Tab-separated table of C-alpha atoms and ligand atoms in Angstrom:
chain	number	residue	atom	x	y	z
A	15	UNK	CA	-5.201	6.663	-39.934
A	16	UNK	CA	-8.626	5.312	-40.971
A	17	UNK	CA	-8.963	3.407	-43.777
A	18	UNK	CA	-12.171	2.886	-45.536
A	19	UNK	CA	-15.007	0.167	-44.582
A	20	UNK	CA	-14.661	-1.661	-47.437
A	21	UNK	CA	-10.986	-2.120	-47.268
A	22	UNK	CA	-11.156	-3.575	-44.081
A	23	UNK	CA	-14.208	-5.830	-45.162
A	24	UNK	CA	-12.121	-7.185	-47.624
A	25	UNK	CA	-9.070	-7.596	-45.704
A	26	UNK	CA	-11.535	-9.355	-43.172
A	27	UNK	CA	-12.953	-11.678	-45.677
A	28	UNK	CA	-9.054	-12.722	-46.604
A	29	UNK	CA	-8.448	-13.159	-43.201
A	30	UNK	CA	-11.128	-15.748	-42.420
A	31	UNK	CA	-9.590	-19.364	-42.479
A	32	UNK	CA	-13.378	-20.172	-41.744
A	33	UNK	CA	-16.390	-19.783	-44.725
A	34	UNK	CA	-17.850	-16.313	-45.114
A	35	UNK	CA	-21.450	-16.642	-43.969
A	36	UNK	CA	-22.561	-13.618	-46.020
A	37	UNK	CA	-21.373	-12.194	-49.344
A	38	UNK	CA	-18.989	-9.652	-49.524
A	39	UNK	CA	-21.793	-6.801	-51.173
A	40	UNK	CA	-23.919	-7.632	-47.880
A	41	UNK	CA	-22.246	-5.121	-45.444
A	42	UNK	CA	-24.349	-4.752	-42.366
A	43	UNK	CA	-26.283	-1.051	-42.360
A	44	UNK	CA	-25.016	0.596	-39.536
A	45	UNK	CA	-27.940	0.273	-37.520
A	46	UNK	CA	-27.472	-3.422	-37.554
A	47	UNK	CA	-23.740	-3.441	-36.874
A	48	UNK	CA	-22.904	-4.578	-33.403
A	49	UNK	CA	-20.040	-5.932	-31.071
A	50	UNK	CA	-20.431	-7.638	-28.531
A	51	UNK	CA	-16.735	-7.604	-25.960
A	52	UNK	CA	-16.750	-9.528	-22.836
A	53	UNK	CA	-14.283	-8.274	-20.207
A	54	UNK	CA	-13.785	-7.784	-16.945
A	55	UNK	CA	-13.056	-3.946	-17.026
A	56	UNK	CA	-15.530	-3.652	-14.278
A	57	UNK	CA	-13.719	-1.067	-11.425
A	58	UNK	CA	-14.439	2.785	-12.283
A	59	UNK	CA	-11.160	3.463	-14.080
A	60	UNK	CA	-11.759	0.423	-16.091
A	61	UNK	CA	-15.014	1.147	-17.177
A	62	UNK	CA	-14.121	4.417	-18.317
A	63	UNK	CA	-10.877	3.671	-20.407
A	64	UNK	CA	-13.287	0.835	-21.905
A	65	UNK	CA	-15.723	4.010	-22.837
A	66	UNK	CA	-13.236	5.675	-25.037
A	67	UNK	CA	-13.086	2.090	-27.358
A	68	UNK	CA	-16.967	2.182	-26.974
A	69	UNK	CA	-17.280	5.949	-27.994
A	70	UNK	CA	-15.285	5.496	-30.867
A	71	UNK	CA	-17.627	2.574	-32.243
A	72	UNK	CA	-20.668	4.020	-31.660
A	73	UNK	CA	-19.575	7.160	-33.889
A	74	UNK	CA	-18.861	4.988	-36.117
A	75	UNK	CA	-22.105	3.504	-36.520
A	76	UNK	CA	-21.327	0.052	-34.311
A	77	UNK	CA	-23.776	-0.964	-31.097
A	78	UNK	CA	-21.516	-1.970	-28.015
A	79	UNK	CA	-23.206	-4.797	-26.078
A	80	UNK	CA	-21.147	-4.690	-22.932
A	81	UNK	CA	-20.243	-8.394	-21.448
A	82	UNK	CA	-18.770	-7.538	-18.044
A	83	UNK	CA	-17.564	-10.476	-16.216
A	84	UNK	CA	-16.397	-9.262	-12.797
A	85	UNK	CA	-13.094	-10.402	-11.227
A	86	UNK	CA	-9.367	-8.995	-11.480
A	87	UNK	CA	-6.648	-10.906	-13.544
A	88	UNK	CA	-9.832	-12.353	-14.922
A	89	UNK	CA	-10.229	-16.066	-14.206
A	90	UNK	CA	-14.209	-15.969	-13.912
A	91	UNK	CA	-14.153	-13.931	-17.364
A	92	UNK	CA	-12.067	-17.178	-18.573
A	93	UNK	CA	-14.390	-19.419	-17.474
A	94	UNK	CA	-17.956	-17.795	-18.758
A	95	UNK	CA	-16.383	-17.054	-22.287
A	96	UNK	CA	-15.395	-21.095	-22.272
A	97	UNK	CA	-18.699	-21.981	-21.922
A	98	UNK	CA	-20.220	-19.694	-24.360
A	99	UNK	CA	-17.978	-20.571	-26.764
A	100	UNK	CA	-18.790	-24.465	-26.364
A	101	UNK	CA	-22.211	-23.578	-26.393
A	102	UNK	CA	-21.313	-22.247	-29.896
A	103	UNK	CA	-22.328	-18.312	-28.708
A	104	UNK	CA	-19.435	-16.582	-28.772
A	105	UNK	CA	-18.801	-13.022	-28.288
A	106	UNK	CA	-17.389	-10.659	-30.952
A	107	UNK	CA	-14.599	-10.318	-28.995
A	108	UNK	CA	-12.607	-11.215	-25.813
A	109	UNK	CA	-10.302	-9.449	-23.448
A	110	UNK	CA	-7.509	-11.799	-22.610
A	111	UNK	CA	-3.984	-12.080	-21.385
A	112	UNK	CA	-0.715	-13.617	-22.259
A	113	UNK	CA	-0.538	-17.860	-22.236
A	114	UNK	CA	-4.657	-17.516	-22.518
A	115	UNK	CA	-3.843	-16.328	-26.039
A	116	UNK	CA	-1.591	-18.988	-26.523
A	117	UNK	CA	-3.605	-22.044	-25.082
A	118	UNK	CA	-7.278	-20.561	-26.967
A	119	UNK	CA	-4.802	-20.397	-30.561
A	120	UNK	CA	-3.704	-23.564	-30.455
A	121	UNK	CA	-7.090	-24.828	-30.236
A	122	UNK	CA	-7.954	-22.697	-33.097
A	123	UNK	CA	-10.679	-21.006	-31.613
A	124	UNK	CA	-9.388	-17.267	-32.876
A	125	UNK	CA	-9.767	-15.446	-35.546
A	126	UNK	CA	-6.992	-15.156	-38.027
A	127	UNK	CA	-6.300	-11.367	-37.842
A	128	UNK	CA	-2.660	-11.843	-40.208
A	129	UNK	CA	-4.149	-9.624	-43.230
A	130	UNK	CA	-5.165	-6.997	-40.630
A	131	UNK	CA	-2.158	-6.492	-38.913
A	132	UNK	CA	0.120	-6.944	-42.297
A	133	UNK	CA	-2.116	-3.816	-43.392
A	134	UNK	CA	-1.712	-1.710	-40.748
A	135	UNK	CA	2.543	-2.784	-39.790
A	136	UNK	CA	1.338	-4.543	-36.809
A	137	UNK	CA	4.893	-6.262	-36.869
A	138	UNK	CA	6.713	-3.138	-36.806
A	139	UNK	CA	3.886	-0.907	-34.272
A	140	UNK	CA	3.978	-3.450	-31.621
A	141	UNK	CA	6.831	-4.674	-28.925
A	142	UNK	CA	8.800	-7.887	-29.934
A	143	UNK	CA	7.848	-8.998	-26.458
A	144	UNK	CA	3.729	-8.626	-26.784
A	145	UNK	CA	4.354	-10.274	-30.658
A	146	UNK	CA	5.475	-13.271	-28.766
A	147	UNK	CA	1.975	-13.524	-27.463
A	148	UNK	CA	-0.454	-12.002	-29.989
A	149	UNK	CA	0.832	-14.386	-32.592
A	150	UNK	CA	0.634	-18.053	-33.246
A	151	UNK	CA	2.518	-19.675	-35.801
A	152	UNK	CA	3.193	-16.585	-37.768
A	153	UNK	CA	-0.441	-15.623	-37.705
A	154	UNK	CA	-1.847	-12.331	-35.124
A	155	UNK	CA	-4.724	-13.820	-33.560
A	156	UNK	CA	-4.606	-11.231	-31.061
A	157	UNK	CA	-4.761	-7.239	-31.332
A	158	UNK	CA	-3.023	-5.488	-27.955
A	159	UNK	CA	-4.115	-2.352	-26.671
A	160	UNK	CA	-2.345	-1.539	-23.414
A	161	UNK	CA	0.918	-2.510	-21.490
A	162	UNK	CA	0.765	-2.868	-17.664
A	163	UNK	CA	2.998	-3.906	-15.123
A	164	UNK	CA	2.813	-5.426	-11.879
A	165	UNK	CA	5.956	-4.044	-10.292
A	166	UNK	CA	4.835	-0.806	-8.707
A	167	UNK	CA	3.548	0.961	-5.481
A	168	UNK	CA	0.704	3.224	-4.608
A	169	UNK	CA	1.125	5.858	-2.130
A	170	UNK	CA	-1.536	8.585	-0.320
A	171	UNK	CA	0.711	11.700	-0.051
A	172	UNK	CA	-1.334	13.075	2.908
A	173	UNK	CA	-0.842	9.987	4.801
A	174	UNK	CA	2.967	9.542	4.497
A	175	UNK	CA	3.158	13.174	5.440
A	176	UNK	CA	1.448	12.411	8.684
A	177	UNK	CA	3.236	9.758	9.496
A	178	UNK	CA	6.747	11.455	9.523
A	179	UNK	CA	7.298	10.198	5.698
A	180	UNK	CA	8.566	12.724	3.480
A	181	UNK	CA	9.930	10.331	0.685
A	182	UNK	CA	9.298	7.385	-1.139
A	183	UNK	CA	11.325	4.296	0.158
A	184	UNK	CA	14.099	3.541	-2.258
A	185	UNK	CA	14.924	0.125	-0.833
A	186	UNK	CA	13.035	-2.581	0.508
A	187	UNK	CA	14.169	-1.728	4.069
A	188	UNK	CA	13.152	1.790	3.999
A	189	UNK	CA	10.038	0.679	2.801
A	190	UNK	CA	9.196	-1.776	5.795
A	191	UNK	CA	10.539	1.198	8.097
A	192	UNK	CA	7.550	3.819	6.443
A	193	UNK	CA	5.210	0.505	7.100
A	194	UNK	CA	5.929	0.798	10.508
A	195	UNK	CA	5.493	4.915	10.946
A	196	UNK	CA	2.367	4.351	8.935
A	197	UNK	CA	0.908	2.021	11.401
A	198	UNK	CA	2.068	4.017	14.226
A	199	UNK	CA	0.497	7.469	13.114
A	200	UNK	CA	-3.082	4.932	12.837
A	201	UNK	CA	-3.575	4.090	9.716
A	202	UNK	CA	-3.595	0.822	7.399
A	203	UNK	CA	-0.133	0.280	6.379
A	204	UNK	CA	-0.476	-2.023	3.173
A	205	UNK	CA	-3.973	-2.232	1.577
A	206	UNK	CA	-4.724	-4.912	-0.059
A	207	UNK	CA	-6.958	-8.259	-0.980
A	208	UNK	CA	-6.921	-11.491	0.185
A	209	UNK	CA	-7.851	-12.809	-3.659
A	210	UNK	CA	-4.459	-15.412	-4.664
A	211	UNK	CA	-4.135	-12.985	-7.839
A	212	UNK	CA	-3.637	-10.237	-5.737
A	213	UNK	CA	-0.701	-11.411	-3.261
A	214	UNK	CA	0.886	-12.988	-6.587
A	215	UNK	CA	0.772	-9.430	-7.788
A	216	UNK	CA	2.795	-8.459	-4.413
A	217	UNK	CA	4.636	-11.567	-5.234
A	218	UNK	CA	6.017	-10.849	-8.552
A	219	UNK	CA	7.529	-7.563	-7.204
A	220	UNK	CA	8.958	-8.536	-4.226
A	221	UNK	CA	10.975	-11.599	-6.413
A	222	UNK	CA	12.452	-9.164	-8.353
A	223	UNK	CA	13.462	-6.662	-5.574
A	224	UNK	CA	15.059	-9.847	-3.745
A	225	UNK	CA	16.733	-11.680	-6.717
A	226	UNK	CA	16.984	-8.951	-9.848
A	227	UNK	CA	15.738	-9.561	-13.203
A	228	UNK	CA	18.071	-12.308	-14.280
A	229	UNK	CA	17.065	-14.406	-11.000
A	230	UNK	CA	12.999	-13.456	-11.528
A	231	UNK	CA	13.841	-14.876	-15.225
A	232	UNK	CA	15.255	-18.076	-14.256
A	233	UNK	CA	12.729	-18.500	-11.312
A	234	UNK	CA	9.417	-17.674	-12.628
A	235	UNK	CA	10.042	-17.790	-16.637
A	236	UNK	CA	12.408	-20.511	-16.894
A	237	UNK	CA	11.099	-22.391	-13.795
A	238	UNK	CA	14.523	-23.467	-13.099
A	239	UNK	CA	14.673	-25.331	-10.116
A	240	UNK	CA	17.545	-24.516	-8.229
A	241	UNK	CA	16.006	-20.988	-8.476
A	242	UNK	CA	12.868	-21.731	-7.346
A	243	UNK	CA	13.726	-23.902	-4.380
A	244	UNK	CA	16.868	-21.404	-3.466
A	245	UNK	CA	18.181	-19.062	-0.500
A	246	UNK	CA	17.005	-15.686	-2.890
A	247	UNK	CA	13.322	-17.579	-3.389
A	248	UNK	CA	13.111	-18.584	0.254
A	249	UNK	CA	14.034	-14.622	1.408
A	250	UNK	CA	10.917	-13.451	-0.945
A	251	UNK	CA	8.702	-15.883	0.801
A	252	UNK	CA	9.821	-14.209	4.133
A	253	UNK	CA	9.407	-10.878	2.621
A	254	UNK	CA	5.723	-11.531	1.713
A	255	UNK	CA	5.177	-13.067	5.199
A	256	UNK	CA	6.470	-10.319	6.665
A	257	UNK	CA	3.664	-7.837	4.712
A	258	UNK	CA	0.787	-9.727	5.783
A	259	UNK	CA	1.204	-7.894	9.404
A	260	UNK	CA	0.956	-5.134	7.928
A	261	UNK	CA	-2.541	-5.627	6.153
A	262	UNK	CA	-5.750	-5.223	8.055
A	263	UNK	CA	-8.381	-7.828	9.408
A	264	UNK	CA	-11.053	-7.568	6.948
A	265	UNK	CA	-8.715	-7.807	3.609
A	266	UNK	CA	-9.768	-11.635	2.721
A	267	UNK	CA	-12.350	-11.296	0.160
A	268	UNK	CA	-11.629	-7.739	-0.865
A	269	UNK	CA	-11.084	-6.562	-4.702
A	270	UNK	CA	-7.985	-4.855	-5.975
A	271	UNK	CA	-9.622	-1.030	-6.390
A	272	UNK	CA	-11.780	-1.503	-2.981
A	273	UNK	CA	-7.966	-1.533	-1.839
A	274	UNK	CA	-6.671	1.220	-4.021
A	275	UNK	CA	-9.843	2.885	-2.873
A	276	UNK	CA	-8.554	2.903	0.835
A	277	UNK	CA	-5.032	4.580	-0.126
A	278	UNK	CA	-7.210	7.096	-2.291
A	279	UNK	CA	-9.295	8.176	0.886
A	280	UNK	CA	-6.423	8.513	2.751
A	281	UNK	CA	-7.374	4.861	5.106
A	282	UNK	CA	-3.670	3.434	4.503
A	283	UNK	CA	-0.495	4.385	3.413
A	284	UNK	CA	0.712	1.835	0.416
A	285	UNK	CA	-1.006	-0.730	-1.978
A	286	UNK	CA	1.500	-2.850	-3.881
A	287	UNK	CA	-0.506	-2.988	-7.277
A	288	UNK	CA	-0.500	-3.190	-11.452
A	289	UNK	CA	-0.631	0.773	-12.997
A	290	UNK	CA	-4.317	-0.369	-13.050
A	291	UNK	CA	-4.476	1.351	-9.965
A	292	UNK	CA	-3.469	4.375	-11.821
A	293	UNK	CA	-6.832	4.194	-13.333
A	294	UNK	CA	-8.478	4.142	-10.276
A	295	UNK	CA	-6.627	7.434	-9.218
A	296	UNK	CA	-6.986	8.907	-12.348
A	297	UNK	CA	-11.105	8.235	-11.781
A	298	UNK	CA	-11.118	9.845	-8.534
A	299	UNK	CA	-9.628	13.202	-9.998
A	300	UNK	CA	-6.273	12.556	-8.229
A	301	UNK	CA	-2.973	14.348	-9.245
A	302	UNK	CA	0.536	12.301	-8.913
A	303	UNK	CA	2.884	14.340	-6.660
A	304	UNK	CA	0.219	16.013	-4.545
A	305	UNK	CA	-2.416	13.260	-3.338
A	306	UNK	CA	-0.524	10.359	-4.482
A	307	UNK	CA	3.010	8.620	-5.316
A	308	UNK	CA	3.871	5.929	-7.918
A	309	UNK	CA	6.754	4.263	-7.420
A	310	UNK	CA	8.261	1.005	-8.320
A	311	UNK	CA	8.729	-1.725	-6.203
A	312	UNK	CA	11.352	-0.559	-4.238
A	313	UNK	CA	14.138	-2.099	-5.362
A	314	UNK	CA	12.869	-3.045	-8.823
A	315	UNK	CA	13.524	0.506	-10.509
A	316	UNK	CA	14.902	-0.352	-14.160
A	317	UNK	CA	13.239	-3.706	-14.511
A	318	UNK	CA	9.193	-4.064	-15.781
A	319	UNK	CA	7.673	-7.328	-15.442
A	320	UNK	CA	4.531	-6.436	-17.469
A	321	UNK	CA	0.901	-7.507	-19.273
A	322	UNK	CA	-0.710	-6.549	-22.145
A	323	UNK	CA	-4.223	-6.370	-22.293
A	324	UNK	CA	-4.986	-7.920	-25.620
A	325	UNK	CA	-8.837	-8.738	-27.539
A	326	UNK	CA	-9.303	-11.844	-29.483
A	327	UNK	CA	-12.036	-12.493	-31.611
A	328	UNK	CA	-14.097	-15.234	-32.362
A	329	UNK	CA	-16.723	-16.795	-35.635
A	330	UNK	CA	-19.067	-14.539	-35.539
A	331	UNK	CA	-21.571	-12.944	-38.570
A	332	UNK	CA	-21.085	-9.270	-37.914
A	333	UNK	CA	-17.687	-9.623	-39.467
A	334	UNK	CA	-17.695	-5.632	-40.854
A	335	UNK	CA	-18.496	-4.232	-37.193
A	336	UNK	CA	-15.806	-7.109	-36.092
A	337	UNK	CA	-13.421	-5.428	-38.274
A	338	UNK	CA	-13.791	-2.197	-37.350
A	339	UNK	CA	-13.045	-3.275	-33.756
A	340	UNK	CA	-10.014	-4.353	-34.657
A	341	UNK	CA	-8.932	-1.451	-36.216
A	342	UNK	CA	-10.196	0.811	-33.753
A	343	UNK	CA	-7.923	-0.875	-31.296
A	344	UNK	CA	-5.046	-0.679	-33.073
A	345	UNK	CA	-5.465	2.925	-33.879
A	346	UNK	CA	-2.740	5.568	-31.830
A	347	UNK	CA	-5.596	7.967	-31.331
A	348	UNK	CA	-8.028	5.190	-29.907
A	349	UNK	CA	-4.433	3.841	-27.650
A	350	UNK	CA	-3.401	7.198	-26.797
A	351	UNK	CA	-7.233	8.256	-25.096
A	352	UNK	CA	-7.599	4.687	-24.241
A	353	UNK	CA	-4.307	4.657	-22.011
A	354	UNK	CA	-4.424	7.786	-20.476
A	355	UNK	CA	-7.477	6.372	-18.740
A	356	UNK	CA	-6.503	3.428	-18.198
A	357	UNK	CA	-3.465	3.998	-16.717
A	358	UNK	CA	-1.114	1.706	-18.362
A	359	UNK	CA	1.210	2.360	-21.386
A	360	UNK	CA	0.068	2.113	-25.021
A	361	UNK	CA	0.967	-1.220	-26.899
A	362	UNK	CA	1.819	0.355	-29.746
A	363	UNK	CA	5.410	1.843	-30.129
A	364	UNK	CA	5.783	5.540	-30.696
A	365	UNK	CA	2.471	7.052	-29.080
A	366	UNK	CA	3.200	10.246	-28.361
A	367	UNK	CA	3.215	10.368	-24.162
A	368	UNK	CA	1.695	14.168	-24.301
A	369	UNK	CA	-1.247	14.549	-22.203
A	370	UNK	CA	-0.462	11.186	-20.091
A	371	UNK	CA	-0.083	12.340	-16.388
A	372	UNK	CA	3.359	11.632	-14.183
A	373	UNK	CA	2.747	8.332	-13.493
A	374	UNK	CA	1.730	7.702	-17.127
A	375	UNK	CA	4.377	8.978	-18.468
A	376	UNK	CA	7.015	7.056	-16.077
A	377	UNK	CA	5.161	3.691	-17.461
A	378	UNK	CA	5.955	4.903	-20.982
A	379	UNK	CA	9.614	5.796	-20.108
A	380	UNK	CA	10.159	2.466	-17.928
A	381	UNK	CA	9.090	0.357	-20.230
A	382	UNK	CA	10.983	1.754	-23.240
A	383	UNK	CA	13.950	1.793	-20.919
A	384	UNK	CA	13.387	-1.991	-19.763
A	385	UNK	CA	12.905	-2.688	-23.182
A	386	UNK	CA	16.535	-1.597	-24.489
A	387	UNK	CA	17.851	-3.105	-21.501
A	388	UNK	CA	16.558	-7.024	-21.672
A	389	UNK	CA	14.647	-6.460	-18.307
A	390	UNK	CA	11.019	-6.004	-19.509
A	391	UNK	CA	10.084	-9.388	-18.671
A	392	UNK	CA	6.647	-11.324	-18.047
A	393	UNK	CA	4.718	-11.044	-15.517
A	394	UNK	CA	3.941	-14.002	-13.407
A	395	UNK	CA	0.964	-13.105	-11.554
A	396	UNK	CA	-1.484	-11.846	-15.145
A	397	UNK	CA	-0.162	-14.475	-17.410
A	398	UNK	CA	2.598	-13.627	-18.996
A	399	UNK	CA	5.123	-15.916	-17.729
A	400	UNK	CA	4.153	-19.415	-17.138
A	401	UNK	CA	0.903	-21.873	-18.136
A	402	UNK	CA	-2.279	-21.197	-16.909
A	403	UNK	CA	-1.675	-24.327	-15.002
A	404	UNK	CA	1.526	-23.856	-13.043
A	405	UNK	CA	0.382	-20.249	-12.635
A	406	UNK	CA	-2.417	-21.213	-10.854
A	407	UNK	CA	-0.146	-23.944	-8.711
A	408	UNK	CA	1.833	-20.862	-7.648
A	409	UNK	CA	-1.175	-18.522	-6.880
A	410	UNK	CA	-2.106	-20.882	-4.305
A	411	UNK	CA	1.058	-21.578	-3.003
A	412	UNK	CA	2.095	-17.776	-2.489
A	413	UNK	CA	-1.267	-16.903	-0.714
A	414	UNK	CA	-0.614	-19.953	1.533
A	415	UNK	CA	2.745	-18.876	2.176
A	416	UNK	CA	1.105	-15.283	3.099
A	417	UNK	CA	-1.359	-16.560	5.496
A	418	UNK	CA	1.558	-18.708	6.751
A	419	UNK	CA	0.229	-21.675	6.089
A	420	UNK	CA	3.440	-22.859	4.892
A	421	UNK	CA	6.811	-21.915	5.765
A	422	UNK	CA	9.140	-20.047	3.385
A	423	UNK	CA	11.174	-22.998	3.015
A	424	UNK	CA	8.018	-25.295	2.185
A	425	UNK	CA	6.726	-22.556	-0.232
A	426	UNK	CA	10.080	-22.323	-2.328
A	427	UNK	CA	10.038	-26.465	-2.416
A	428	UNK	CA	6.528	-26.272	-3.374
A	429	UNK	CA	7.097	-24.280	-6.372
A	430	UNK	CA	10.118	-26.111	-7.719
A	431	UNK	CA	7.653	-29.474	-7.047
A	432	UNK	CA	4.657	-27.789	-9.044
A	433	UNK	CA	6.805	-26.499	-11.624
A	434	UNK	CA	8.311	-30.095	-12.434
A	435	UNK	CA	4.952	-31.782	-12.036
A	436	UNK	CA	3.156	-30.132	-14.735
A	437	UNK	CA	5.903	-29.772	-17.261
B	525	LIG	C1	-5.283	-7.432	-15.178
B	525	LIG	C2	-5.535	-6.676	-16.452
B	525	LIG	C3	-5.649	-5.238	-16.165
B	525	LIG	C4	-6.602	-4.972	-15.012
B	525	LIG	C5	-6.409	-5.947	-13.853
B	525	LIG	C6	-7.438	-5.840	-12.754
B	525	LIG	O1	-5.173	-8.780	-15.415
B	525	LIG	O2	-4.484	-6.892	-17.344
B	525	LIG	O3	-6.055	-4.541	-17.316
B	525	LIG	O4	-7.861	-4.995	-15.500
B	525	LIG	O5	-6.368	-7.243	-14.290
B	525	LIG	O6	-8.724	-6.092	-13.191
């Protein structure tokens, strides 16, 4: 699949809408070459799946300077890469999600990656669905390595055994009955933190267990507001209400995989997470089926409300190592080792799901499935179906509603109000 250095220097050069600060016939040496990729792939499955991209640089001659920025769904890693790139230092390259892409295009602040991708079939490699995002205007200004999704469910094995639970709830009542028995046998029920993110993670699932894909659609893509201020939108409020009992005292401030870290010691029962969790697992040495169940949100098997992990890329000199970046992440191989890690589903169509584990290989199969069947839809909660702006409207709306704050009824006027005001 590789092509040669040259070809992609070239294709680079084409691809630059800005002037080429050094002449084609001065190619980096190796030793010089260097990325630099701010991210915030900072929890231990992260890290590692982030390795693999690494590994495969440095064998190729290109120095990784690592630019961790701390913080799941990745707001603070928003807000340091603004400032370094209005301080005119930007990094070779960017992790970022969904409206992100599109808000940082429009300003023209991306790299035109169009000869790339025509090169290597980008158009006919990569989801309709993640296209929508990774291009602006006709042109790729962003290259996608993974698919997520936020609709799924995290089980410890061990636990649910001891508390009388000997399978996965199918239905949303069935799973509030195994919170119960999971409390009663003395452990944490639902692990999870306090961060607005991470209840709009809970948020997205439980909207599309209560409503079904066409009413998540109309509610949190559309923002229609007789959906968002409705009966079905006023029930998931209640839902997510209802969850916080079930959560322990010392969840405020607590990160995603501290939480996925409790169901992996066998502290609670269920975390309602992304398949980044999977990563976590997959760290720890875990094995689906014996220590641990994935599951989708009850209720919510057939529909994916996903996000793709994509890296932009920015005016930088090192154009040759740049290049190789991108084609390193567009590579099957790279996608394939990448993902397994990871825990989430290539981005590129047609990886081969050998040597993914069960859970892996259910995120492969439910999102080809969703796919054929119009319900692989955005996800609310990582940027992938409304503005940054309303998104972050809702995030504090939802965790308000959680902490019961606000009533369900308030919450569901709220939304419709914040939706209207900022459109
Ligand atoms: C998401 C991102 C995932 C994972 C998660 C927690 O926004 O898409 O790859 O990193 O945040 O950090």
């Amino acid at each position: 699949m590789k092509r040669p250095i040259r070809a992609f220097f070239i294709a680079f050069f084409n691809a630059s809408a800005l002037a080429l600060v050094q002449p084609l016939a001065v190619v980096p040496d190796a030793a010089a070459a260097e990325v630099q990729v701010l991210h915030w792939w900072t929890a231990g499955g992260e890290a590692s799946a982030l390795k693999e991209l690494e590994r495969t640089l440095r064998a190729q001659g290109v120095q990784w300077r690592d630019v961790p920025i701390a913080g799941g769904g990745g707001a603070q890693a928003m807000t340091t890469l603004r400032a370094r790139v209005l301080s005119a230092d930007p990094p070779t390259a960017a992790q970022m999600l969904g409206f992100d892409i599109r808000d940082w295009a429009a300003q023209g602040a991306l790299q035109d990656l169009t000869p790339l991708a025509r090169s290597g079939g980008w158009a006919q490699r990569v989801p309709k669905a993640l296209q929508a995002f990774d291009t602006d205007r006709g042109r790729w200004v962003a290259a996608p390595i993974d698919v997520h999704s936020s609709n799924w469910v995290w089980a410890n094995k061990a636990v649910l055994e001891r508390a009388g639970v000997h399978r996965a709830p199918g239905d949303w009542g069935a799973f509030i009955s195994d919170l119960d028995k999971v409390r009663k046998a003395g452990f944490v029920p639902l692990a999870a933190g306090g961060q607005p993110w991470q209840i709009a993670t809970m948020f997205d699932g439980i909207v599309l267990s209560v409503g079904g894909p066409a009413f998540y659609r109309r509610a949190l893509i559309e923002l229609q507001p007789a959906a968002l201020d409705s009966a079905a939108m006023r029930t998931s409020f209640t839902r997510l209400r209802a969850l916080r009992s079930y959560v322990d005292g010392e969840y405020a401030n607590r990160d995603w995989n501290v939480a996925t870290g409790m169901v992996i010691d066998g502290r609670a029962g269920f975390q309602m997470m992304g398949d980044w969790a999977l990563g976590e697992f997959n760290h720890a040495g875990r094995v689906p089926g014996k220590d641990y169940l994935c599951l989708r949100t009850p209720g919510t098997q057939g529909s994916v409300t996903f996000n793709s992990d994509a890296f932009v890329f920015f005016d930088v000199k090192d154009r040759a190592a740049q290049a190789r970046m991108v084609d390193d992440v567009m590579s099957p191989e790279v996608q394939a080792r990448f993902n397994r890690v990871k825990g989430s589903a290539p981005a590129l169509l047609g990886v081969s799901p050998a040597g993914f584990n069960a859970c892996g290989a259910k995120a492969i199969a439910d999102l080809a499935e969703a796919d054929r069947a119009g319900t692989l839809m955005g996800s609310m909660s990582q940027g992938y179906a409304v503005p940054p702006a309303i998104q972050h409207a809702f995030y504090d709306i939802i965790a308000r509603a959680f902490d019961g704050e606000i009533t369900p009824a308030q919450a569901a006027a709220q939304l419709a109000a914040a939706a209207r005001a900022r459109y």
